[in-house]
Coordinates of C-alpha atoms and ligand atoms in Angstrom, one line a residue:
M1 CA 0.0 0.0 0.0
L2 CA 2.8 2.4 0.8
P3 CA 4.4 2.4 -2.8
F4 CA 0.9 3.2 -4.2
R5 CA 0.4 6.2 -1.9
R6 CA 3.9 7.4 -2.7
S7 CA 3.3 7.4 -6.5
G8 CA 0.1 9.4 -5.9
Q9 CA 2.1 12.1 -4.1
V10 CA 4.6 12.3 -7.0
G11 CA 1.7 12.8 -9.4
V12 CA 0.5 15.7 -7.4
Y13 CA 3.8 17.5 -7.7
F14 CA 4.0 16.8 -11.4
V15 CA 0.6 18.4 -12.0
L16 CA 1.6 21.4 -9.9
F17 CA 4.7 22.1 -11.9
A18 CA 3.0 21.4 -15.3
G19 CA 0.3 23.9 -14.5
F20 CA 2.9 26.5 -13.5
A21 CA 4.9 26.0 -16.7
L22 CA 1.9 26.1 -19.1
A23 CA 0.4 29.2 -17.7
A24 CA 3.4 31.2 -18.7
L25 CA 3.3 30.3 -22.4
Q26 CA 1.9 32.7 -24.9
N27 CA 1.7 32.9 -28.7
V28 CA 2.6 36.0 -30.7
T29 CA 1.6 36.3 -34.4
V30 CA 3.7 38.5 -36.7
D31 CA 2.2 39.4 -40.0
D32 CA 4.4 39.8 -43.1
G33 CA 3.3 43.5 -43.2
V34 CA 4.6 44.3 -39.8
L35 CA 7.2 47.2 -40.1
T36 CA 7.9 48.3 -36.5
G37 CA 8.2 46.7 -33.2
A38 CA 10.3 44.1 -31.3
V39 CA 10.0 41.4 -33.9
V40 CA 10.0 42.5 -37.6
P41 CA 10.5 40.3 -40.7
Q42 CA 13.4 41.6 -42.8
Y43 CA 13.3 41.1 -46.6
L44 CA 16.7 40.2 -48.1
P45 CA 18.7 41.2 -50.0
G46 CA 16.3 44.3 -50.1
V47 CA 12.6 45.1 -50.4
S48 CA 13.1 45.9 -54.0
V49 CA 13.1 42.2 -54.9
W50 CA 10.0 41.5 -52.9
H51 CA 6.4 42.6 -53.8
I52 CA 3.6 43.3 -51.4
G53 CA 1.6 40.5 -52.9
N54 CA -1.9 41.9 -52.5
N55 CA -0.8 45.2 -54.1
C56 CA 1.2 43.7 -57.0
T57 CA -0.4 44.5 -60.3
G58 CA 2.3 42.8 -62.4
C59 CA 2.3 39.5 -60.5
F60 CA 0.7 36.4 -62.2
V61 CA 0.3 34.8 -58.8
K62 CA -2.9 36.3 -57.3
P63 CA -4.2 34.6 -54.1
D64 CA -7.4 35.9 -52.6
P65 CA -6.4 38.6 -50.0
S66 CA -9.5 37.8 -47.9
L67 CA -8.0 34.4 -47.2
A68 CA -4.5 35.6 -46.2
Y69 CA -3.7 36.5 -42.7
N70 CA -4.5 40.2 -42.2
G71 CA -5.2 40.4 -46.0
T72 CA -1.4 40.6 -46.9
W73 CA 1.5 38.5 -48.0
H74 CA 5.0 39.0 -49.6
D75 CA 5.9 37.6 -53.0
S76 CA 9.3 37.0 -54.5
T77 CA 10.7 34.5 -57.0
F78 CA 14.2 33.0 -56.9
Y79 CA 15.8 32.7 -60.3
P80 CA 19.0 30.7 -60.1
T81 CA 20.7 32.8 -62.9
Y82 CA 19.7 36.3 -61.5
G83 CA 22.5 36.5 -59.0
Y84 CA 20.5 37.3 -55.9
T85 CA 18.7 35.2 -53.4
P86 CA 15.5 36.5 -51.8
A87 CA 15.2 35.5 -48.2
I88 CA 13.3 36.4 -45.0
E89 CA 15.0 36.9 -41.7
F90 CA 13.9 37.7 -38.2
T91 CA 15.0 37.4 -34.6
F92 CA 12.7 36.5 -31.7
T93 CA 12.8 35.2 -28.1
G94 CA 10.8 32.1 -27.8
S95 CA 10.5 28.3 -27.3
A96 CA 8.4 27.4 -30.5
L97 CA 8.1 28.7 -34.0
Y98 CA 5.4 28.2 -36.7
I99 CA 5.9 29.7 -40.2
F100 CA 3.0 30.0 -42.7
F101 CA 3.2 30.5 -46.4
I102 CA 0.6 30.5 -49.2
T103 CA 1.4 27.9 -52.0
A104 CA 0.2 27.9 -55.6
N105 CA -0.4 25.3 -58.2
N106 CA -0.5 25.6 -62.0
I107 CA -0.6 29.3 -62.9
T108 CA 0.0 30.2 -66.6
G109 CA 3.1 32.3 -66.9
A110 CA 4.5 31.7 -63.4
S111 CA 6.8 29.3 -61.7
T112 CA 5.0 28.0 -58.6
F113 CA 7.4 25.4 -57.4
T114 CA 8.3 26.2 -53.8
D115 CA 11.4 24.7 -52.1
L116 CA 12.6 26.4 -48.8
D117 CA 15.5 25.9 -46.4
F118 CA 15.1 27.0 -42.8
V119 CA 18.3 28.2 -41.1
L120 CA 18.0 28.5 -37.3
D121 CA 20.9 30.2 -35.5
Q122 CA 23.1 29.6 -38.6
V123 CA 22.2 25.8 -38.8
T124 CA 20.0 24.4 -41.5
V125 CA 17.2 22.6 -39.6
G126 CA 14.4 22.0 -42.1
R127 CA 13.2 22.0 -45.7
Y128 CA 9.8 22.4 -47.2
T129 CA 8.9 21.5 -50.8
H130 CA 5.6 22.1 -52.7
T131 CA 5.4 20.6 -56.2
P132 CA 2.5 22.2 -58.0
S133 CA -0.3 20.1 -59.2
P134 CA -1.8 20.6 -62.7
I135 CA -5.1 21.9 -61.1
T136 CA -5.1 25.7 -60.6
G137 CA -5.6 27.1 -57.1
Y138 CA -4.0 28.1 -53.9
Q139 CA -3.4 26.7 -50.4
Y140 CA -3.6 29.1 -47.5
N141 CA -2.2 28.9 -44.0
V142 CA 0.3 26.3 -45.1
S143 CA 2.5 25.4 -42.2
V144 CA 6.0 25.2 -43.8
Y145 CA 8.1 25.0 -40.6
V146 CA 7.2 24.0 -37.1
N147 CA 9.6 23.7 -34.2
E148 CA 8.1 23.1 -30.7
S149 CA 11.3 22.0 -29.0
M150 CA 13.4 25.1 -29.0
E151 CA 15.4 26.2 -26.1
L152 CA 13.6 29.3 -24.6
G153 CA 15.9 32.1 -25.7
E154 CA 16.8 34.5 -28.6
H155 CA 16.8 32.8 -32.0
N156 CA 17.5 33.9 -35.5
M157 CA 15.5 32.4 -38.4
M158 CA 16.4 32.7 -42.1
V159 CA 14.0 31.4 -44.7
Q160 CA 15.7 31.0 -48.1
P161 CA 15.1 29.2 -51.4
V162 CA 16.9 25.9 -52.1
D163 CA 19.1 26.4 -55.2
S164 CA 18.5 23.2 -57.1
G165 CA 18.5 24.9 -60.5
N166 CA 14.7 25.5 -60.4
D167 CA 12.8 28.8 -60.0
V168 CA 11.3 29.0 -56.5
L169 CA 8.2 30.9 -55.7
M170 CA 8.0 32.4 -52.1
L171 CA 4.6 33.6 -50.8
F172 CA 5.3 34.5 -47.2
D173 CA 2.1 35.2 -45.0
Y174 CA 2.9 35.2 -41.3
F175 CA 4.7 33.4 -38.4
I176 CA 3.7 32.6 -34.8
Y177 CA 6.3 32.2 -32.0
T178 CA 5.6 31.0 -28.5
T179 CA 7.2 33.0 -25.7
D180 CA 7.2 33.0 -21.9
A181 CA 4.7 35.6 -20.6
S182 CA 7.0 36.3 -17.7
V183 CA 9.7 37.7 -19.9
S184 CA 7.2 38.7 -22.7
V185 CA 7.2 42.1 -24.4
S186 CA 3.4 41.9 -24.7
S187 CA 1.3 44.1 -22.6
S188 CA -1.6 41.6 -22.3
A189 CA 0.5 39.1 -20.3
S190 CA -1.4 37.6 -17.4
P191 CA -0.1 39.0 -14.1
S192 CA -0.7 35.8 -12.2
S193 CA 0.9 32.5 -13.1
T194 CA -2.1 30.6 -11.7
L195 CA -4.6 32.0 -14.3
P196 CA -5.0 30.3 -17.6
P197 CA -2.8 31.7 -20.5
S198 CA -4.2 34.9 -22.0
P199 CA -5.4 34.6 -25.6
P200 CA -2.8 35.1 -28.4
T201 CA -2.0 38.7 -29.1
S202 CA -2.0 39.6 -32.8
G203 CA 0.5 42.0 -34.3
T204 CA 2.2 42.1 -31.0
A205 CA 5.3 43.7 -32.5
T206 CA 3.7 47.0 -31.4
S207 CA 4.9 47.0 -27.8
S208 CA 8.7 46.9 -27.2
S209 CA 9.4 47.4 -23.5
P210 CA 9.3 44.5 -21.0
N211 CA 6.1 44.4 -18.9
I212 CA 7.1 45.0 -15.3
G213 CA 3.8 43.6 -14.0
A214 CA 4.2 40.5 -16.0
I215 CA 7.7 40.0 -14.6
A216 CA 6.6 40.7 -11.0
G217 CA 3.7 38.3 -11.5
G218 CA 6.1 35.6 -12.7
V219 CA 8.3 36.1 -9.7
V220 CA 5.4 36.2 -7.2
G221 CA 3.9 33.1 -8.9
G222 CA 7.3 31.3 -8.8
V223 CA 7.7 32.0 -5.1
A224 CA 4.1 30.9 -4.4
A225 CA 4.8 27.7 -6.3
V226 CA 8.0 27.0 -4.3
V227 CA 6.1 27.6 -1.0
L228 CA 3.2 25.3 -2.1
V229 CA 5.7 22.5 -3.0
A230 CA 7.5 23.0 0.3
I231 CA 4.3 22.8 2.3
S232 CA 3.2 19.6 0.4
L233 CA 6.6 18.1 0.9
F234 CA 6.5 18.8 4.6
C235 CA 3.0 17.3 4.9
Y236 CA 4.1 14.3 2.9
W237 CA 7.1 13.6 5.0
R238 CA 5.1 14.0 8.2
K239 CA 2.5 11.6 7.0
R240 CA 5.1 9.2 5.8
A241 CA 6.9 9.4 9.1
V242 CA 3.7 8.7 11.0
H243 CA 2.9 5.7 8.7
Q244 CA 6.4 4.3 8.9
Q245 CA 6.9 4.6 12.6
P246 CA 6.2 0.9 13.3
V247 CA 8.9 -0.2 10.8
T248 CA 11.5 2.5 11.1
H249 CA 13.7 0.3 13.5
F250 CA 14.1 -2.2 10.6
L251 CA 15.8 0.4 8.4
Ligands
LIG301 C1 0.5 28.5 -30.6 O1 0.0 28.3 -31.9 C2 0.3 27.1 -32.5 C3 -0.1 27.0 -34.0 O2 -1.4 27.6 -34.2 C4 -0.5 26.0 -31.7 O3 -0.3 24.6 -32.2 C5 0.0 26.0 -30.3 O4 -0.7 25.1 -29.5 C6 -0.1 27.5 -29.7 N1 0.5 27.5 -28.4 C7 0.0 28.2 -27.4 C8 0.9 28.3 -26.1 O5 -1.1 28.8 -27.4
LIG302 C1 -1.7 48.7 -50.9 O1 -2.6 49.3 -51.8 C2 -3.6 50.0 -51.1 C3 -4.6 50.6 -52.1 O2 -4.7 49.8 -53.2 C4 -3.0 51.2 -50.2 O3 -4.0 51.8 -49.5 C5 -1.9 50.6 -49.3 O4 -1.2 51.5 -48.6 C6 -1.0 49.7 -50.0 N1 -0.1 49.1 -49.1 C7 1.2 49.1 -49.1 C8 1.9 48.5 -48.0 O5 1.8 49.7 -50.0
LIG303 C1 -5.9 31.5 -42.4 O1 -5.7 31.8 -41.0 C2 -6.0 33.2 -40.8 C3 -5.7 33.4 -39.3 O2 -6.1 32.4 -38.5 C4 -7.6 33.4 -41.1 O3 -7.8 34.8 -40.9 C5 -7.8 33.0 -42.5 O4 -9.1 33.1 -42.8 C6 -7.3 31.6 -42.8 N1 -7.5 31.3 -44.2 C7 -8.0 30.2 -44.7 C8 -8.2 30.0 -46.1 O5 -8.2 29.2 -43.9
LIG304 C1 -1.7 24.4 -66.5 O1 -3.0 24.8 -66.9 C2 -3.1 25.1 -68.3 C3 -4.5 25.6 -68.5 O2 -4.8 26.7 -67.7 C4 -2.7 23.9 -69.2 O3 -2.8 24.3 -70.5 C5 -1.3 23.4 -68.8 O4 -1.1 22.2 -69.5 C6 -1.2 23.1 -67.3 N1 0.1 22.9 -66.9 C7 0.5 21.7 -66.4 C8 1.9 21.5 -66.0 O5 -0.3 20.8 -66.2
LIG305 C1 14.4 23.2 -33.1 O1 15.3 24.1 -32.5 C2 16.4 23.6 -31.9 C3 17.3 24.7 -31.4 O2 16.7 25.3 -30.2 C4 17.2 22.8 -32.9 O3 18.3 22.1 -32.2 C5 16.3 21.7 -33.6 O4 17.0 21.0 -34.6 C6 15.1 22.3 -34.1 N1 14.2 21.3 -34.6 C7 13.6 21.4 -35.8 C8 12.6 20.3 -36.1 O5 13.8 22.4 -36.6
LIG306 C1 -3.0 44.6 -40.3 O1 -2.7 45.6 -41.3 C2 -2.9 46.9 -40.8 C3 -2.6 47.8 -42.0 O2 -3.4 47.4 -43.1 C4 -2.1 47.3 -39.6 O3 -2.4 48.5 -39.1 C5 -2.4 46.2 -38.5 O4 -1.5 46.4 -37.4 C6 -2.2 44.8 -39.0 N1 -2.6 43.8 -38.0 C7 -1.8 42.8 -37.7 C8 -2.4 41.8 -36.7 O5 -0.7 42.6 -38.2

């Protein structure tokens, strides 16, 4: 009976820690059109080789703006012989990253093959390939890169075309990163770590200074959690001592 009781106690501690950790996580969405703020997508080698897709009159590739995130996307095509490589780069502080593109199928006059490399902190960590089908049409909210196992910290991401001799179409829509609310730059961070996570903030790149309330909340929450664990540990040891008293002289 004693081992059973013991594993039950361990379970309680686990739930306590899991609840504490989950409550601090928060998603931040950054649209391709964001120009200012803490996290801004940079278009390389310069904006001149990128089009604001929804405003591009000369582009053959015309997704429906009402189906794109916030109605916008950035459009560029890599041509292996042109001597430049369009890329997207950004730096963020987080523990997960999700990048979303629009992909296209057969469009007369345009290359719609998409082949991307993902370079995280100078290391190539992923690749996404879309081979167009003969049927016309677009796919929206295509998750081209997901990483949910990052070390919480500052990371640099570079999205670039794979140079395999093919033209590469890039239709970048938005990305989402997961950050810790207690170090978040968002002003909507929950002040208490025991409350459920606040809803995702969109276009959060607007606030740039750390939220003191959120940090204080995180610290207070952390102290409260430690005190709770200490109290439960104390109760557990006391209970165990009482239960084990008749057998202690055998140990
Ligand atoms: C963040 O967004 C991703 C993608 O939509 C989702 O899978 C994940 O559960 C979200 N995480 C949090 C902490 O809300
Ligand atoms: C896109 O075009 C609309 C009008 O067609 C204009 O109001 C808007 O400023 C343009 N956006 C950018 C980022 O150039
Ligand atoms: C893609 O996701 C965005 C944001 O969640 C939404 O506004 C849009 O309607 C979605 N588009 C499609 C085609 O599902
Ligand atoms: C793409 O569609 C056009 C008609 O719109 C068709 O003539 C052409 O063969 C198609 N291309 C491919 C690669 O299937
Ligand atoms: C996720 O990010 C970590 C760096 O924190 C990296 O080591 C790992 O390879 C990445 N995983 C994927 C699937 O990109
Ligand atoms: C959506 O675009 C408008 C400009 O058209 C901008 O003011 C707003 O901040 C954008 N929202 C998000 C969530 O990026």
